[in-house]
Protein backbone atom coordinates (compact mmCIF):
# COMPACT_ATOMS: atom_id res chain seq x y z
CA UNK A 1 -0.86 9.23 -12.31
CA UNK A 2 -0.16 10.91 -15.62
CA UNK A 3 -3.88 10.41 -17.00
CA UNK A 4 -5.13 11.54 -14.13
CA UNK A 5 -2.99 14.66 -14.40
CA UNK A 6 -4.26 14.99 -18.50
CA UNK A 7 -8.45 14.48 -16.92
CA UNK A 8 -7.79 17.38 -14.39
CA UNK A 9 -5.88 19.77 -16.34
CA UNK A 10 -7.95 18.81 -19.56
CA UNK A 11 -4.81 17.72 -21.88
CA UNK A 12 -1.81 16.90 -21.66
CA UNK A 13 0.15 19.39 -20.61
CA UNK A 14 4.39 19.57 -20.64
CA UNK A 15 6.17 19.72 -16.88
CA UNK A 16 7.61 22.72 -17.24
CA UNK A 17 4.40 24.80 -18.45
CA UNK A 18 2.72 23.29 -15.28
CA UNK A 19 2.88 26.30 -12.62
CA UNK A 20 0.79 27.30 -9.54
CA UNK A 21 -2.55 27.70 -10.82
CA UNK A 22 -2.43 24.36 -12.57
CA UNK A 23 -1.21 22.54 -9.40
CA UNK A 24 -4.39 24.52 -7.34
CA UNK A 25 -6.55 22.95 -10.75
CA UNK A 26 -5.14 19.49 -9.74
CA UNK A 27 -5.53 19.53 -6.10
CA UNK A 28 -9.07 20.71 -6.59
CA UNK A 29 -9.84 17.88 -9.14
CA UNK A 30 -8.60 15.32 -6.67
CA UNK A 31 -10.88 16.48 -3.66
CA UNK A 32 -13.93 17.18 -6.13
CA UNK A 33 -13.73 14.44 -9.32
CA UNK A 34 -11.79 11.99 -7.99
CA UNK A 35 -13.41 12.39 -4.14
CA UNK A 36 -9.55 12.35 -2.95
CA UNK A 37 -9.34 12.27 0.93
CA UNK A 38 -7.14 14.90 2.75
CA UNK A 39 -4.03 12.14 2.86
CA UNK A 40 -4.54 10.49 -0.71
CA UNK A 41 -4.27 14.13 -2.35
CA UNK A 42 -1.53 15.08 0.07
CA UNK A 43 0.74 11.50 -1.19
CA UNK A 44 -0.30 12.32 -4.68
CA UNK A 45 1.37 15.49 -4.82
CA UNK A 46 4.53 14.25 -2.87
CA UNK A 47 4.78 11.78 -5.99
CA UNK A 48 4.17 14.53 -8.15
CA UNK A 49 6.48 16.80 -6.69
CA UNK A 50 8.94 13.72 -6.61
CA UNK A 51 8.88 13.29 -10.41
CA UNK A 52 9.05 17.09 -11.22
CA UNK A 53 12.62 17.34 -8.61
CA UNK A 54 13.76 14.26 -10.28
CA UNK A 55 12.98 15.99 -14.62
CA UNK A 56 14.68 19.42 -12.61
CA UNK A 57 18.26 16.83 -12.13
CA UNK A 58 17.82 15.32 -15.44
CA UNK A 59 17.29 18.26 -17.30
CA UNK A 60 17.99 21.37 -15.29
CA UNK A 61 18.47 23.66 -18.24
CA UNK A 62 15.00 22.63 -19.34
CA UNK A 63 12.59 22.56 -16.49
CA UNK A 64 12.17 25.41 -14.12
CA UNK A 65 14.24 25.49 -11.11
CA UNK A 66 10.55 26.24 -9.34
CA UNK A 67 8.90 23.43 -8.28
CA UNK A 68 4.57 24.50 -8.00
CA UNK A 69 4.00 21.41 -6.60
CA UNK A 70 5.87 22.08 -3.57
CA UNK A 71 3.94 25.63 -3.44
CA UNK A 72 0.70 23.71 -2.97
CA UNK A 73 -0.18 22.25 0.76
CA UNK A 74 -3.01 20.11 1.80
CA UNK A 75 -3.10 19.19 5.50
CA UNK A 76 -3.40 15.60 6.55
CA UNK A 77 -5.76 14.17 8.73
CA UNK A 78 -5.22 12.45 11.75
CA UNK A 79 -6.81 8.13 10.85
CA UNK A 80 -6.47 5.41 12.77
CA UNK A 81 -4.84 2.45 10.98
CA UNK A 82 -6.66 -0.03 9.84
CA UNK A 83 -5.79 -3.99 10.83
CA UNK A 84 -7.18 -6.70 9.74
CA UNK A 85 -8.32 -9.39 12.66
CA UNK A 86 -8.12 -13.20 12.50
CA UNK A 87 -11.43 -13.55 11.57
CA UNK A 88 -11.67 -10.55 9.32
CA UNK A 89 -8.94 -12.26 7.15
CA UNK A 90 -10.59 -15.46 7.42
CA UNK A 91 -13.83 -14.01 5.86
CA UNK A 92 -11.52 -12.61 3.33
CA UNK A 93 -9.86 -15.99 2.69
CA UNK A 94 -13.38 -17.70 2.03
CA UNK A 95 -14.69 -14.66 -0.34
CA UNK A 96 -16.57 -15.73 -3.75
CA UNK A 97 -14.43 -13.25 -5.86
CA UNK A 98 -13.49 -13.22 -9.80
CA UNK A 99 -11.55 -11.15 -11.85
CA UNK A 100 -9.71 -7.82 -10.40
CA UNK A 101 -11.38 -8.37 -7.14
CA UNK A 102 -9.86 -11.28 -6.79
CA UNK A 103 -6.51 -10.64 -8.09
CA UNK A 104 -6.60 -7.38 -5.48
CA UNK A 105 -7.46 -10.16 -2.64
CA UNK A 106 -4.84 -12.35 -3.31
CA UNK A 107 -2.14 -9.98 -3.58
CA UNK A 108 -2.90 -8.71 -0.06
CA UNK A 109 -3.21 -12.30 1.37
CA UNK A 110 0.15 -12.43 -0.20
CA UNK A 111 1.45 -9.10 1.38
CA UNK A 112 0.41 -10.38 4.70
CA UNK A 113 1.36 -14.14 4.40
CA UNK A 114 4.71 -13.29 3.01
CA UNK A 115 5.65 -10.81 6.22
CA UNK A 116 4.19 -7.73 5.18
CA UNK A 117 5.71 -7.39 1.76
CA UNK A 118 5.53 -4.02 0.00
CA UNK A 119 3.75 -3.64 -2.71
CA UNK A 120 5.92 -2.51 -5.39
CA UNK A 121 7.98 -5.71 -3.95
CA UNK A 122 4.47 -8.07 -4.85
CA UNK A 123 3.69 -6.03 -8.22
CA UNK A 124 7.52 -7.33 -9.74
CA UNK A 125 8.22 -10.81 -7.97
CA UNK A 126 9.33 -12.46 -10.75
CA UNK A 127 9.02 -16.65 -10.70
CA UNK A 128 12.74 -17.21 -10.49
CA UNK A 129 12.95 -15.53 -6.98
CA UNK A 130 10.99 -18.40 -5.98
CA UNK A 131 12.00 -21.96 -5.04
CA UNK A 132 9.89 -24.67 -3.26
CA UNK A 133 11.28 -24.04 0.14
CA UNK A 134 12.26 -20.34 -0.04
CA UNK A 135 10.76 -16.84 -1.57
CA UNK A 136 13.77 -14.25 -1.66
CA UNK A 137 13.62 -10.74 -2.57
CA UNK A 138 15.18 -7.54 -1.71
CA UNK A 139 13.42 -4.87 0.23
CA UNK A 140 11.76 -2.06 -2.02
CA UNK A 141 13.13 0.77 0.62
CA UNK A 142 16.06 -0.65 2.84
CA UNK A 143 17.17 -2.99 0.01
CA UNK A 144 18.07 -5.75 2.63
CA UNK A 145 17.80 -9.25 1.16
CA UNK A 146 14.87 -11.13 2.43
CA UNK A 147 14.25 -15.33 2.79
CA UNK A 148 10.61 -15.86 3.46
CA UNK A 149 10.02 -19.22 4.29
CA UNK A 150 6.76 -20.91 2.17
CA UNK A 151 4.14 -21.77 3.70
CA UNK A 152 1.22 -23.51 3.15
CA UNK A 153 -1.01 -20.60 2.80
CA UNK A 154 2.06 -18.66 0.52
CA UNK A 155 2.36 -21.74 -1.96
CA UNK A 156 -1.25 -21.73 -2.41
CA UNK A 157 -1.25 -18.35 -3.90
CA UNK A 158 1.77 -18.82 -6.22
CA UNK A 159 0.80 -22.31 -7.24
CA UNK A 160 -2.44 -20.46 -8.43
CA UNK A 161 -0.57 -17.61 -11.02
CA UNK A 162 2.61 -19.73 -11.62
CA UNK A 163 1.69 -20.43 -15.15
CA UNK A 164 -0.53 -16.85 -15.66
CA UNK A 165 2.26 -15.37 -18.10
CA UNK A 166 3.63 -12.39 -18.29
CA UNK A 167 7.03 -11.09 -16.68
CA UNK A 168 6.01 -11.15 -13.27
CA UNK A 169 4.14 -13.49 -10.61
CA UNK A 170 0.89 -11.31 -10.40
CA UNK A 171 -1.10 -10.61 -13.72
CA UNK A 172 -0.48 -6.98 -13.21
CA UNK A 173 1.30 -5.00 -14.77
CA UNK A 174 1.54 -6.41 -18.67
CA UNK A 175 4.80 -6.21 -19.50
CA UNK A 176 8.51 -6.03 -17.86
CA UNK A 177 9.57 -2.41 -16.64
CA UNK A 178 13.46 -2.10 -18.20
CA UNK A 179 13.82 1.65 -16.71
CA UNK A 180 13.18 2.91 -13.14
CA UNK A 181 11.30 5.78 -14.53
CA UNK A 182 9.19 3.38 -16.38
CA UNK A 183 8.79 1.26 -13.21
CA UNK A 184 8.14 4.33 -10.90
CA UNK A 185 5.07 4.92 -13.06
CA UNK A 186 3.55 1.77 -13.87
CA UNK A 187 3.81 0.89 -9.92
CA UNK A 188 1.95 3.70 -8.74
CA UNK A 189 -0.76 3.25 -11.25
CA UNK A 190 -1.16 -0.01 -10.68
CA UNK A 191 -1.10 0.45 -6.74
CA UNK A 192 -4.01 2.99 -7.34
CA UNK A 193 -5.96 0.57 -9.69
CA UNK A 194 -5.68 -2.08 -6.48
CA UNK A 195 -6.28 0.30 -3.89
CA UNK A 196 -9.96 0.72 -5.67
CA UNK A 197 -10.74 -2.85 -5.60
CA UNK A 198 -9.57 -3.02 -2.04
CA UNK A 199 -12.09 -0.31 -1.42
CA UNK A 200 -14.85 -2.23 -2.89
CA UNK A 201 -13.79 -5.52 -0.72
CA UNK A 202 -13.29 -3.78 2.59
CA UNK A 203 -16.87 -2.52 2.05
CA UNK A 204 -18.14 -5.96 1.16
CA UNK A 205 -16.31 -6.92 4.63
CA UNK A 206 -18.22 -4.26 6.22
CA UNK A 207 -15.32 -2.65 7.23
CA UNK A 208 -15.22 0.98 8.99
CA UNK A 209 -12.47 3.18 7.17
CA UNK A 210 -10.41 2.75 3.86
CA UNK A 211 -8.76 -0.63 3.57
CA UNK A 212 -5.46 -0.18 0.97
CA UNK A 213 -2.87 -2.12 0.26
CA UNK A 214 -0.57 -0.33 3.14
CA UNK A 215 -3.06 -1.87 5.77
CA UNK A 216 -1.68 -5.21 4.65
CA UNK A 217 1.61 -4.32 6.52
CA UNK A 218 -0.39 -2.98 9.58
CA UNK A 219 -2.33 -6.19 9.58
CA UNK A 220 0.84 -8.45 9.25
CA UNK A 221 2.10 -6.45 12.40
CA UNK A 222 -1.09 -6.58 14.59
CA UNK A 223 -0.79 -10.49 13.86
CA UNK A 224 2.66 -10.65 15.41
CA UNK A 225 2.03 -8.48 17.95
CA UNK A 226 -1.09 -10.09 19.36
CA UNK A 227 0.86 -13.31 19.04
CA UNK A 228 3.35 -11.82 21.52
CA UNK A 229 6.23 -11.56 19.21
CA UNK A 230 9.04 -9.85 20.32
CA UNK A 231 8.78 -6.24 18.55
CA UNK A 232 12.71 -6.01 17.38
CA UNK A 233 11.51 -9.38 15.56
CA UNK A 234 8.42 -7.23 14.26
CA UNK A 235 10.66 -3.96 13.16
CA UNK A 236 13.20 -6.52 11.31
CA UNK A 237 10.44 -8.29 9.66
CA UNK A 238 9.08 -4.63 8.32
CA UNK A 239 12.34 -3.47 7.33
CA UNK A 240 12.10 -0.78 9.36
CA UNK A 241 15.34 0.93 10.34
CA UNK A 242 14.39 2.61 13.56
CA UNK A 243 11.86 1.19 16.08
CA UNK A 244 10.04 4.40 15.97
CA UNK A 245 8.53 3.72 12.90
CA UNK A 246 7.21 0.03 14.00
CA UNK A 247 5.89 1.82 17.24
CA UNK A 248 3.79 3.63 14.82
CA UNK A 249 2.23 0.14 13.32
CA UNK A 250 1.60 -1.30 16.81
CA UNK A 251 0.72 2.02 18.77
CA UNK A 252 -3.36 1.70 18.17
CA UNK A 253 -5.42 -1.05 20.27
CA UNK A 254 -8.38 -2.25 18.62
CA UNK A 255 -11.57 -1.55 20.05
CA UNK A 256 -12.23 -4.95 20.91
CA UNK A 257 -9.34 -5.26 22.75
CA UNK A 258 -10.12 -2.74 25.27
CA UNK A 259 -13.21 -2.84 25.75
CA UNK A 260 -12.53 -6.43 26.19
CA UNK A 261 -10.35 -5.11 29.11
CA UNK A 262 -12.40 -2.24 30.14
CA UNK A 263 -15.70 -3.74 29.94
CA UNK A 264 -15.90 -6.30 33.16
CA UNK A 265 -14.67 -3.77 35.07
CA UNK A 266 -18.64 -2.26 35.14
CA UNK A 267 -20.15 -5.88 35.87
CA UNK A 268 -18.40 -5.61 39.63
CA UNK A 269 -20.48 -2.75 40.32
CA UNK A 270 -23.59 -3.12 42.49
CA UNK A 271 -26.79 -1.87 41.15
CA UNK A 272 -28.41 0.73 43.57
């Protein structure tokens, strides 16, 4: 996120000399440069605005008590969530892929096979988390301990980057993050960098609307729910802590599955 800061403001420019018109500069560089959608430019300045309230606690005598990113508003748009279907992710299975397309595939096979797993949970899972029978890991937000079961189609994956090197499962980020700071960053950059190559797949899918990482979790969810999974199974498998939030994963139909209702209906009427 910080180079993209430095390309919109034209260097690189301390927090606490950033102020209004610089944050206006930003959010205009994100619609216009970047061709930043309503809700990607509205969860890039959240993070921004995150990192400047957490510099105000570490240094308050140092950075202004003003935040300008939270002086800045961009109003989000109303999208239906995107799911992957059985098929869709079968297609996506079977894809001829190489390099960072294929690396972004994998690791959102792996976000759906492994229960909808975050994705700052995928970028770190480090090999000794990992034993034949069970994956564990601890929840990015809640922090509940989770046991994910392996499964055919999970081994797969980690049988193919077991011996890729570097500190963590996925070829990702290079090298070990020791501070959260450090790991705040690197996670969101490299969740961008993914998100792009998702893009570019979801478009070789011929698929209508953005497919990110996120999706994987919405996908993961559809699965269970067309399965007829019981939907406090679904929230505990999300980590969600209310049910509201799940309801918001499961709330959209697909198309196909009402017109698939709806469209019989018309065949019982008599033609004139």
């Amino acid at each position: 996120m910080k180079s993209q800061v430095t390309e919109c403001l034209g260097k690189d420019k301390p927090l606490n000399d950033i102020g209004l018109n610089d944050v206006e500069k930003i959010v205009d560089c994100f619609k216009n440069v970047h061709k930043n959608k309503p809700n990607t430019v509205n969860r890039k300045l959240r993070f921004l605005s995150t990192a400047y309230t957490t510099a105000q606690k570490t240094w308050p005598k140092e950075i202004n008590p003003v935040n300008p990113f939270k002086l800045v508003t961009v109003k989000r748009e109303k999208t239906r969530k995107l799911k992957l279907n059985i098929d869709q992710l079968t297609r996506l299975e079977n894809m001829e892929l190489s390099g960072m397309l294929d690396l972004a595939r994998e690791m959102y096979l792996f976000a759906v096979y492994s229960q909808g797993m975050r994705f700052a949970n995928v970028a770190t899972l480090k090999r000794d988390t990992i034993d034949p029978a069970y994956l564990d890991y601890r929840m990015n937000k809640s922090r509940d301990l989770r046991s994910i079961k392996i499964h055919p189609k999970l081994a797969r994956i980690i049988e193919k980057y077991w011996h890729s090197g570097g500190a963590y499962l996925f070829p990702l980020l290079k090298k070990e993050c020791t501070t959260k700071k450090e790991l705040y960053y690197a996670i969101d950059e490299a969740n961008y960098n993914i998100n792009f190559y998702l893009k570019r797949i979801g478009e070789l899918l011929g698929i209508t609307g953005p497919m990110t990482f996120h999706t994987s979790r919405h996908t993961f969810a559809q699965l269970l729910k067309k399965s007829g999974v019981n939907p406090s199974i679904i929230q505990e498998s999300l980590g969600h802590e209310n049910y509201a939030t799940t309801e918001t994963y499961l709330a959209d139909l697909d198309d196909d599955e009402i017109n698939d209702a709806v469209t019989p209906v018309f065949y019982q009427l008599r033609e004139a």
